[in-house]
Amino acid sequence: GAMSVDSITDLDDNQSRLLEALQLSLPAEVQNKKEKARDKKLSLNPIYRQVPRLVDSCCQHLEKHGLQTVGIFRVGSSKKRVRQLREEFDRGVDVVLDEEHSIHDVAALLKEFLRDMPDPLLTRELYTPFINTLLLEPDEQLSTLQLLIYLLPPCNCDTLHRLLQFLSTVAGHAEDTTDKDGQEITGNKMTSLNLATIFGPNLLHKQKSTDKEFSVQSSARAEESTAIIAVVQKMIENYEALFMV
């Protein structure tokens, strides 16, 4: 399942390690032309759209089965089942997520994957610039975020697009609604703020925090955490504009 990097020239060690970590899967063999054209358009990567199979599978499964699940990403999961799923993906098994898989297990797997990446999805290198976008005038914040996204490696950029698209869909189902027969459909209660609170620290951080650091919650740390959440919330709410070239 991992992509061979022999064909890509000028990759330094860090990037090739990132490619390995992302376990890039080859594009599906059978794709109609319309889809191919769309994929080409969405990616800043000249080769093809690079999204790890695990991320795409989890997002698809949750879009299909989990949008009405109250507190998705907040409710606990089975550690044993999540570990089993993770091992299968790691071995390169063609894992098919279906109705039998618990929504909460798949949600936990997606969070875990993003948390355990060797370099966070928004990269340590760009941590400070991403946080500092909040110091700009509101109308400049989006265009600056967009430029920062262009600085990400193509695989990070493609994966971020897929993730934000998914999180935006989840947030779109947060409120209770009524169907055409007047039946109430319960929302999942996961607004963009709630989602940013959960995903922000996994996508944007300077370094892995030790337990000791967490036990000493300084006001500076809390402030930083608020900034991370604000940036990720802005990205979820404006993802279409951010990826519009």
PDB file of C-alpha atoms in Angstrom:
ATOM      1  CA  GLY A   1       0.000   0.000   0.000  1.00  0.00           C
ATOM      2  CA  ALA A   2       2.877   2.394   0.555  1.00  0.00           C
ATOM      3  CA  MET A   3       3.955   4.451  -2.414  1.00  0.00           C
ATOM      4  CA  SER A   4       7.378   3.925  -3.896  1.00  0.00           C
ATOM      5  CA  VAL A   5       9.351   7.138  -3.670  1.00  0.00           C
ATOM      6  CA  ASP A   6      12.027   6.031  -6.164  1.00  0.00           C
ATOM      7  CA  SER A   7      10.256   7.876  -8.936  1.00  0.00           C
ATOM      8  CA  ILE A   8      10.189  11.174  -7.062  1.00  0.00           C
ATOM      9  CA  THR A   9      13.456  13.013  -7.315  1.00  0.00           C
ATOM     10  CA  ASP A  10      14.927  15.475  -4.834  1.00  0.00           C
ATOM     11  CA  LEU A  11      13.158  14.195  -1.747  1.00  0.00           C
ATOM     12  CA  ASP A  12      15.091  14.866   1.408  1.00  0.00           C
ATOM     13  CA  ASP A  13      14.976  12.363   4.269  1.00  0.00           C
ATOM     14  CA  ASN A  14      12.247  14.184   6.122  1.00  0.00           C
ATOM     15  CA  GLN A  15       9.880  14.186   3.201  1.00  0.00           C
ATOM     16  CA  SER A  16      10.464  10.566   2.290  1.00  0.00           C
ATOM     17  CA  ARG A  17       9.869   9.607   5.914  1.00  0.00           C
ATOM     18  CA  LEU A  18       6.635  11.571   5.821  1.00  0.00           C
ATOM     19  CA  LEU A  19       5.568   9.758   2.673  1.00  0.00           C
ATOM     20  CA  GLU A  20       6.246   6.456   4.392  1.00  0.00           C
ATOM     21  CA  ALA A  21       4.315   7.536   7.458  1.00  0.00           C
ATOM     22  CA  LEU A  22       1.355   8.578   5.390  1.00  0.00           C
ATOM     23  CA  GLN A  23       1.170   5.121   3.740  1.00  0.00           C
ATOM     24  CA  LEU A  24       0.107   6.610   0.460  1.00  0.00           C
ATOM     25  CA  SER A  25      -2.103   4.384  -1.593  1.00  0.00           C
ATOM     26  CA  LEU A  26      -2.110   4.278  -5.371  1.00  0.00           C
ATOM     27  CA  PRO A  27      -5.186   5.796  -6.993  1.00  0.00           C
ATOM     28  CA  ALA A  28      -7.991   3.320  -7.674  1.00  0.00           C
ATOM     29  CA  GLU A  29      -7.427   1.583 -11.023  1.00  0.00           C
ATOM     30  CA  VAL A  30     -10.986   1.966 -12.240  1.00  0.00           C
ATOM     31  CA  GLN A  31     -12.058   5.566 -12.166  1.00  0.00           C
ATOM     32  CA  ASN A  32     -14.255   7.393 -14.562  1.00  0.00           C
ATOM     33  CA  LYS A  33     -12.836  10.329 -16.476  1.00  0.00           C
ATOM     34  CA  LYS A  34     -14.958  12.859 -14.625  1.00  0.00           C
ATOM     35  CA  GLU A  35     -13.525  11.762 -11.286  1.00  0.00           C
ATOM     36  CA  LYS A  36      -9.982  11.820 -12.637  1.00  0.00           C
ATOM     37  CA  ALA A  37     -10.429  15.359 -13.881  1.00  0.00           C
ATOM     38  CA  ARG A  38     -11.875  16.416 -10.549  1.00  0.00           C
ATOM     39  CA  ASP A  39      -9.020  14.845  -8.582  1.00  0.00           C
ATOM     40  CA  LYS A  40      -6.475  16.581 -10.762  1.00  0.00           C
ATOM     41  CA  LYS A  41      -8.148  19.900 -10.152  1.00  0.00           C
ATOM     42  CA  LEU A  42      -8.275  19.517  -6.373  1.00  0.00           C
ATOM     43  CA  SER A  43      -4.655  18.600  -5.879  1.00  0.00           C
ATOM     44  CA  LEU A  44      -1.617  20.864  -5.910  1.00  0.00           C
ATOM     45  CA  ASN A  45       0.409  17.744  -6.530  1.00  0.00           C
ATOM     46  CA  PRO A  46       1.504  17.173 -10.135  1.00  0.00           C
ATOM     47  CA  ILE A  47       1.611  13.368  -9.761  1.00  0.00           C
ATOM     48  CA  TYR A  48      -1.824  12.509  -8.371  1.00  0.00           C
ATOM     49  CA  ARG A  49      -3.994  13.188  -5.362  1.00  0.00           C
ATOM     50  CA  GLN A  50      -2.269  11.766  -2.293  1.00  0.00           C
ATOM     51  CA  VAL A  51      -4.482  10.904   0.652  1.00  0.00           C
ATOM     52  CA  PRO A  52      -3.573   8.008   2.953  1.00  0.00           C
ATOM     53  CA  ARG A  53      -5.949   5.089   2.488  1.00  0.00           C
ATOM     54  CA  LEU A  54      -6.715   5.048   6.223  1.00  0.00           C
ATOM     55  CA  VAL A  55      -7.849   8.699   6.245  1.00  0.00           C
ATOM     56  CA  ASP A  56     -10.002   8.313   3.147  1.00  0.00           C
ATOM     57  CA  SER A  57     -11.589   5.049   4.382  1.00  0.00           C
ATOM     58  CA  CYS A  58     -12.411   6.490   7.823  1.00  0.00           C
ATOM     59  CA  CYS A  59     -13.884   9.700   6.356  1.00  0.00           C
ATOM     60  CA  GLN A  60     -16.010   7.765   3.842  1.00  0.00           C
ATOM     61  CA  HIS A  61     -17.285   5.379   6.506  1.00  0.00           C
ATOM     62  CA  LEU A  62     -18.205   8.185   8.897  1.00  0.00           C
ATOM     63  CA  GLU A  63     -19.852  10.240   6.119  1.00  0.00           C
ATOM     64  CA  LYS A  64     -21.974   7.229   5.241  1.00  0.00           C
ATOM     65  CA  HIS A  65     -22.878   5.957   8.721  1.00  0.00           C
ATOM     66  CA  GLY A  66     -21.916   8.522  11.368  1.00  0.00           C
ATOM     67  CA  LEU A  67     -23.248  11.975  10.513  1.00  0.00           C
ATOM     68  CA  GLN A  68     -26.285  11.550  12.781  1.00  0.00           C
ATOM     69  CA  THR A  69     -24.269  10.056  15.666  1.00  0.00           C
ATOM     70  CA  VAL A  70     -24.554  12.345  18.687  1.00  0.00           C
ATOM     71  CA  GLY A  71     -21.155  13.315  20.083  1.00  0.00           C
ATOM     72  CA  ILE A  72     -19.158  11.658  17.316  1.00  0.00           C
ATOM     73  CA  PHE A  73     -15.417  11.909  18.251  1.00  0.00           C
ATOM     74  CA  ARG A  74     -16.383  12.556  21.886  1.00  0.00           C
ATOM     75  CA  VAL A  75     -17.751   9.142  22.864  1.00  0.00           C
ATOM     76  CA  GLY A  76     -15.291   6.447  23.972  1.00  0.00           C
ATOM     77  CA  SER A  77     -14.286   3.528  21.757  1.00  0.00           C
ATOM     78  CA  SER A  78     -12.960  -0.008  22.201  1.00  0.00           C
ATOM     79  CA  LYS A  79      -9.172   0.257  22.495  1.00  0.00           C
ATOM     80  CA  LYS A  80      -8.812  -3.380  21.476  1.00  0.00           C
ATOM     81  CA  ARG A  81     -10.856  -3.025  18.266  1.00  0.00           C
ATOM     82  CA  VAL A  82      -9.127   0.254  17.337  1.00  0.00           C
ATOM     83  CA  ARG A  83      -5.710  -1.391  17.789  1.00  0.00           C
ATOM     84  CA  GLN A  84      -6.823  -4.328  15.643  1.00  0.00           C
ATOM     85  CA  LEU A  85      -7.992  -1.991  12.845  1.00  0.00           C
ATOM     86  CA  ARG A  86      -4.776   0.004  13.083  1.00  0.00           C
ATOM     87  CA  GLU A  87      -2.652  -3.143  12.787  1.00  0.00           C
ATOM     88  CA  GLU A  88      -4.595  -4.260   9.711  1.00  0.00           C
ATOM     89  CA  PHE A  89      -4.029  -0.912   7.988  1.00  0.00           C
ATOM     90  CA  ASP A  90      -0.347  -0.988   9.020  1.00  0.00           C
ATOM     91  CA  ARG A  91       0.075  -4.444   7.463  1.00  0.00           C
ATOM     92  CA  GLY A  92      -1.334  -3.121   4.202  1.00  0.00           C
ATOM     93  CA  VAL A  93      -4.464  -5.308   4.411  1.00  0.00           C
ATOM     94  CA  ASP A  94      -7.250  -3.994   2.170  1.00  0.00           C
ATOM     95  CA  VAL A  95      -9.535  -3.060   5.070  1.00  0.00           C
ATOM     96  CA  VAL A  96     -13.181  -2.590   4.125  1.00  0.00           C
ATOM     97  CA  LEU A  97     -15.040  -0.542   6.728  1.00  0.00           C
ATOM     98  CA  ASP A  98     -18.744  -1.393   6.734  1.00  0.00           C
ATOM     99  CA  GLU A  99     -21.813  -1.172   8.993  1.00  0.00           C
ATOM    100  CA  GLU A 100     -20.370  -3.783  11.356  1.00  0.00           C
ATOM    101  CA  HIS A 101     -17.599  -1.410  12.389  1.00  0.00           C
ATOM    102  CA  SER A 102     -18.489   0.880  15.286  1.00  0.00           C
ATOM    103  CA  ILE A 103     -18.700   4.573  14.398  1.00  0.00           C
ATOM    104  CA  HIS A 104     -16.737   5.430  17.555  1.00  0.00           C
ATOM    105  CA  ASP A 105     -13.931   2.952  16.783  1.00  0.00           C
ATOM    106  CA  VAL A 106     -13.455   4.400  13.293  1.00  0.00           C
ATOM    107  CA  ALA A 107     -13.593   7.959  14.680  1.00  0.00           C
ATOM    108  CA  ALA A 108     -10.952   7.058  17.282  1.00  0.00           C
ATOM    109  CA  LEU A 109      -8.726   5.479  14.611  1.00  0.00           C
ATOM    110  CA  LEU A 110      -8.816   8.670  12.519  1.00  0.00           C
ATOM    111  CA  LYS A 111      -7.930  10.840  15.536  1.00  0.00           C
ATOM    112  CA  GLU A 112      -5.147   8.438  16.539  1.00  0.00           C
ATOM    113  CA  PHE A 113      -3.630   8.429  13.054  1.00  0.00           C
ATOM    114  CA  LEU A 114      -3.427  12.219  12.967  1.00  0.00           C
ATOM    115  CA  ARG A 115      -2.117  12.398  16.534  1.00  0.00           C
ATOM    116  CA  ASP A 116       0.650   9.842  15.952  1.00  0.00           C
ATOM    117  CA  MET A 117       2.065  11.223  12.707  1.00  0.00           C
ATOM    118  CA  PRO A 118       5.831  11.829  13.091  1.00  0.00           C
ATOM    119  CA  ASP A 119       5.331  15.439  11.978  1.00  0.00           C
ATOM    120  CA  PRO A 120       1.844  16.965  12.464  1.00  0.00           C
ATOM    121  CA  LEU A 121      -0.285  17.439   9.356  1.00  0.00           C
ATOM    122  CA  LEU A 122       0.233  21.230   9.422  1.00  0.00           C
ATOM    123  CA  THR A 123       3.980  20.637  10.139  1.00  0.00           C
ATOM    124  CA  ARG A 124       6.048  21.923  13.072  1.00  0.00           C
ATOM    125  CA  GLU A 125       7.862  24.269  10.736  1.00  0.00           C
ATOM    126  CA  LEU A 126       4.665  26.232   9.994  1.00  0.00           C
ATOM    127  CA  TYR A 127       3.268  26.128  13.549  1.00  0.00           C
ATOM    128  CA  THR A 128       4.142  29.750  14.414  1.00  0.00           C
ATOM    129  CA  PRO A 129       2.976  31.258  11.091  1.00  0.00           C
ATOM    130  CA  PHE A 130      -0.373  29.418  11.346  1.00  0.00           C
ATOM    131  CA  ILE A 131      -0.915  30.702  14.910  1.00  0.00           C
ATOM    132  CA  ASN A 132       0.176  34.224  13.961  1.00  0.00           C
ATOM    133  CA  THR A 133      -2.514  34.532  11.277  1.00  0.00           C
ATOM    134  CA  LEU A 134      -4.815  35.452  14.192  1.00  0.00           C
ATOM    135  CA  LEU A 135      -2.856  38.691  14.664  1.00  0.00           C
ATOM    136  CA  LEU A 136      -3.857  39.908  11.191  1.00  0.00           C
ATOM    137  CA  GLU A 137      -6.952  41.834  10.153  1.00  0.00           C
ATOM    138  CA  PRO A 138      -9.903  39.427   9.692  1.00  0.00           C
ATOM    139  CA  ASP A 139     -10.006  39.899   5.904  1.00  0.00           C
ATOM    140  CA  GLU A 140      -6.297  39.082   5.617  1.00  0.00           C
ATOM    141  CA  GLN A 141      -6.486  35.947   7.758  1.00  0.00           C
ATOM    142  CA  LEU A 142      -8.017  33.710   5.097  1.00  0.00           C
ATOM    143  CA  SER A 143      -5.678  34.722   2.291  1.00  0.00           C
ATOM    144  CA  THR A 144      -2.692  34.174   4.588  1.00  0.00           C
ATOM    145  CA  LEU A 145      -3.995  30.757   5.672  1.00  0.00           C
ATOM    146  CA  GLN A 146      -4.375  29.895   2.005  1.00  0.00           C
ATOM    147  CA  LEU A 147      -0.753  30.828   1.277  1.00  0.00           C
ATOM    148  CA  LEU A 148       0.419  28.751   4.241  1.00  0.00           C
ATOM    149  CA  ILE A 149      -1.550  25.750   2.943  1.00  0.00           C
ATOM    150  CA  TYR A 150       0.293  26.132  -0.387  1.00  0.00           C
ATOM    151  CA  LEU A 151       3.569  25.774   1.532  1.00  0.00           C
ATOM    152  CA  LEU A 152       2.610  22.331   2.852  1.00  0.00           C
ATOM    153  CA  PRO A 153       4.005  19.243   1.083  1.00  0.00           C
ATOM    154  CA  PRO A 154       1.457  18.042  -1.532  1.00  0.00           C
ATOM    155  CA  CYS A 155       0.502  14.920   0.446  1.00  0.00           C
ATOM    156  CA  ASN A 156      -0.205  17.021   3.568  1.00  0.00           C
ATOM    157  CA  CYS A 157      -2.180  19.488   1.486  1.00  0.00           C
ATOM    158  CA  ASP A 158      -4.333  16.790  -0.168  1.00  0.00           C
ATOM    159  CA  THR A 159      -4.925  15.067   3.182  1.00  0.00           C
ATOM    160  CA  LEU A 160      -5.857  18.371   4.832  1.00  0.00           C
ATOM    161  CA  HIS A 161      -8.374  19.071   2.066  1.00  0.00           C
ATOM    162  CA  ARG A 162     -10.009  15.655   2.539  1.00  0.00           C
ATOM    163  CA  LEU A 163     -10.119  16.071   6.313  1.00  0.00           C
ATOM    164  CA  LEU A 164     -11.527  19.619   6.287  1.00  0.00           C
ATOM    165  CA  GLN A 165     -14.133  18.629   3.713  1.00  0.00           C
ATOM    166  CA  PHE A 166     -15.211  15.804   6.036  1.00  0.00           C
ATOM    167  CA  LEU A 167     -15.196  17.932   9.221  1.00  0.00           C
ATOM    168  CA  SER A 168     -17.215  20.620   7.453  1.00  0.00           C
ATOM    169  CA  THR A 169     -19.809  17.945   6.531  1.00  0.00           C
ATOM    170  CA  VAL A 170     -19.949  16.720  10.154  1.00  0.00           C
ATOM    171  CA  ALA A 171     -20.431  20.310  11.402  1.00  0.00           C
ATOM    172  CA  GLY A 172     -23.210  20.748   8.815  1.00  0.00           C
ATOM    173  CA  HIS A 173     -25.169  18.003  10.616  1.00  0.00           C
ATOM    174  CA  ALA A 174     -24.679  19.411  14.136  1.00  0.00           C
ATOM    175  CA  GLU A 175     -28.155  20.953  14.540  1.00  0.00           C
ATOM    176  CA  ASP A 176     -31.472  19.119  14.905  1.00  0.00           C
ATOM    177  CA  THR A 177     -33.544  19.259  11.710  1.00  0.00           C
ATOM    178  CA  THR A 178     -36.891  17.951  10.482  1.00  0.00           C
ATOM    179  CA  ASP A 179     -37.320  15.797   7.401  1.00  0.00           C
ATOM    180  CA  LYS A 180     -39.994  16.309   4.753  1.00  0.00           C
ATOM    181  CA  ASP A 181     -42.497  14.258   6.792  1.00  0.00           C
ATOM    182  CA  GLY A 182     -42.010  16.516   9.796  1.00  0.00           C
ATOM    183  CA  GLN A 183     -40.020  13.895  11.721  1.00  0.00           C
ATOM    184  CA  GLU A 184     -37.243  15.322  13.874  1.00  0.00           C
ATOM    185  CA  ILE A 185     -33.706  14.284  12.912  1.00  0.00           C
ATOM    186  CA  THR A 186     -31.290  14.586  15.819  1.00  0.00           C
ATOM    187  CA  GLY A 187     -28.123  16.531  15.044  1.00  0.00           C
ATOM    188  CA  ASN A 188     -24.706  15.194  16.065  1.00  0.00           C
ATOM    189  CA  LYS A 189     -24.064  18.305  18.259  1.00  0.00           C
ATOM    190  CA  MET A 190     -20.516  18.582  16.854  1.00  0.00           C
ATOM    191  CA  THR A 191     -20.163  22.194  15.724  1.00  0.00           C
ATOM    192  CA  SER A 192     -17.033  23.468  13.989  1.00  0.00           C
ATOM    193  CA  LEU A 193     -15.842  24.765  17.389  1.00  0.00           C
ATOM    194  CA  ASN A 194     -16.299  21.350  19.029  1.00  0.00           C
ATOM    195  CA  LEU A 195     -14.490  19.631  16.152  1.00  0.00           C
ATOM    196  CA  ALA A 196     -11.651  22.176  16.195  1.00  0.00           C
ATOM    197  CA  THR A 197     -11.275  21.621  19.951  1.00  0.00           C
ATOM    198  CA  ILE A 198     -10.785  17.892  19.352  1.00  0.00           C
ATOM    199  CA  PHE A 199      -8.704  17.972  16.148  1.00  0.00           C
ATOM    200  CA  GLY A 200      -6.748  21.219  16.620  1.00  0.00           C
ATOM    201  CA  PRO A 201      -4.092  19.853  19.005  1.00  0.00           C
ATOM    202  CA  ASN A 202      -3.552  16.828  16.713  1.00  0.00           C
ATOM    203  CA  LEU A 203      -3.100  18.917  13.556  1.00  0.00           C
ATOM    204  CA  LEU A 204      -1.074  21.809  14.908  1.00  0.00           C
ATOM    205  CA  HIS A 205       1.563  21.467  17.605  1.00  0.00           C
ATOM    206  CA  LYS A 206       5.216  22.260  18.174  1.00  0.00           C
ATOM    207  CA  GLN A 207       6.285  19.029  19.787  1.00  0.00           C
ATOM    208  CA  LYS A 208       4.922  15.995  21.527  1.00  0.00           C
ATOM    209  CA  SER A 209       3.976  17.103  25.026  1.00  0.00           C
ATOM    210  CA  THR A 210       5.046  14.982  27.942  1.00  0.00           C
ATOM    211  CA  ASP A 211       2.581  14.142  30.717  1.00  0.00           C
ATOM    212  CA  LYS A 212       4.560  16.405  33.014  1.00  0.00           C
ATOM    213  CA  GLU A 213       3.917  19.387  30.752  1.00  0.00           C
ATOM    214  CA  PHE A 214       0.218  18.650  30.736  1.00  0.00           C
ATOM    215  CA  SER A 215       0.004  18.561  34.514  1.00  0.00           C
ATOM    216  CA  VAL A 216       1.337  22.136  34.680  1.00  0.00           C
ATOM    217  CA  GLN A 217      -1.306  24.029  32.710  1.00  0.00           C
ATOM    218  CA  SER A 218       0.117  27.546  32.467  1.00  0.00           C
ATOM    219  CA  SER A 219      -2.020  30.432  31.237  1.00  0.00           C
ATOM    220  CA  ALA A 220       0.342  30.793  28.258  1.00  0.00           C
ATOM    221  CA  ARG A 221      -0.354  27.196  27.316  1.00  0.00           C
ATOM    222  CA  ALA A 222      -4.106  27.713  27.614  1.00  0.00           C
ATOM    223  CA  GLU A 223      -3.831  30.813  25.424  1.00  0.00           C
ATOM    224  CA  GLU A 224      -1.880  28.847  22.819  1.00  0.00           C
ATOM    225  CA  SER A 225      -4.455  26.093  22.908  1.00  0.00           C
ATOM    226  CA  THR A 226      -7.247  28.655  22.294  1.00  0.00           C
ATOM    227  CA  ALA A 227      -5.281  30.013  19.313  1.00  0.00           C
ATOM    228  CA  ILE A 228      -4.853  26.517  17.811  1.00  0.00           C
ATOM    229  CA  ILE A 229      -8.590  25.877  18.130  1.00  0.00           C
ATOM    230  CA  ALA A 230      -9.449  29.263  16.552  1.00  0.00           C
ATOM    231  CA  VAL A 231      -7.182  28.605  13.533  1.00  0.00           C
ATOM    232  CA  VAL A 232      -8.542  25.101  12.915  1.00  0.00           C
ATOM    233  CA  GLN A 233     -12.146  26.289  13.357  1.00  0.00           C
ATOM    234  CA  LYS A 234     -11.561  29.004  10.740  1.00  0.00           C
ATOM    235  CA  MET A 235     -10.147  26.375   8.370  1.00  0.00           C
ATOM    236  CA  ILE A 236     -13.130  24.034   8.836  1.00  0.00           C
ATOM    237  CA  GLU A 237     -15.629  26.851   8.242  1.00  0.00           C
ATOM    238  CA  ASN A 238     -13.840  28.232   5.165  1.00  0.00           C
ATOM    239  CA  TYR A 239     -12.241  25.145   3.652  1.00  0.00           C
ATOM    240  CA  GLU A 240     -13.806  25.674   0.218  1.00  0.00           C
ATOM    241  CA  ALA A 241     -12.424  29.212  -0.084  1.00  0.00           C
ATOM    242  CA  LEU A 242      -9.023  28.094   1.224  1.00  0.00           C
ATOM    243  CA  PHE A 243      -8.656  25.494  -1.542  1.00  0.00           C
ATOM    244  CA  MET A 244      -9.991  27.688  -4.324  1.00  0.00           C
ATOM    245  CA  VAL A 245      -7.124  28.586  -6.635  1.00  0.00           C
TER     246      VAL A 245
END
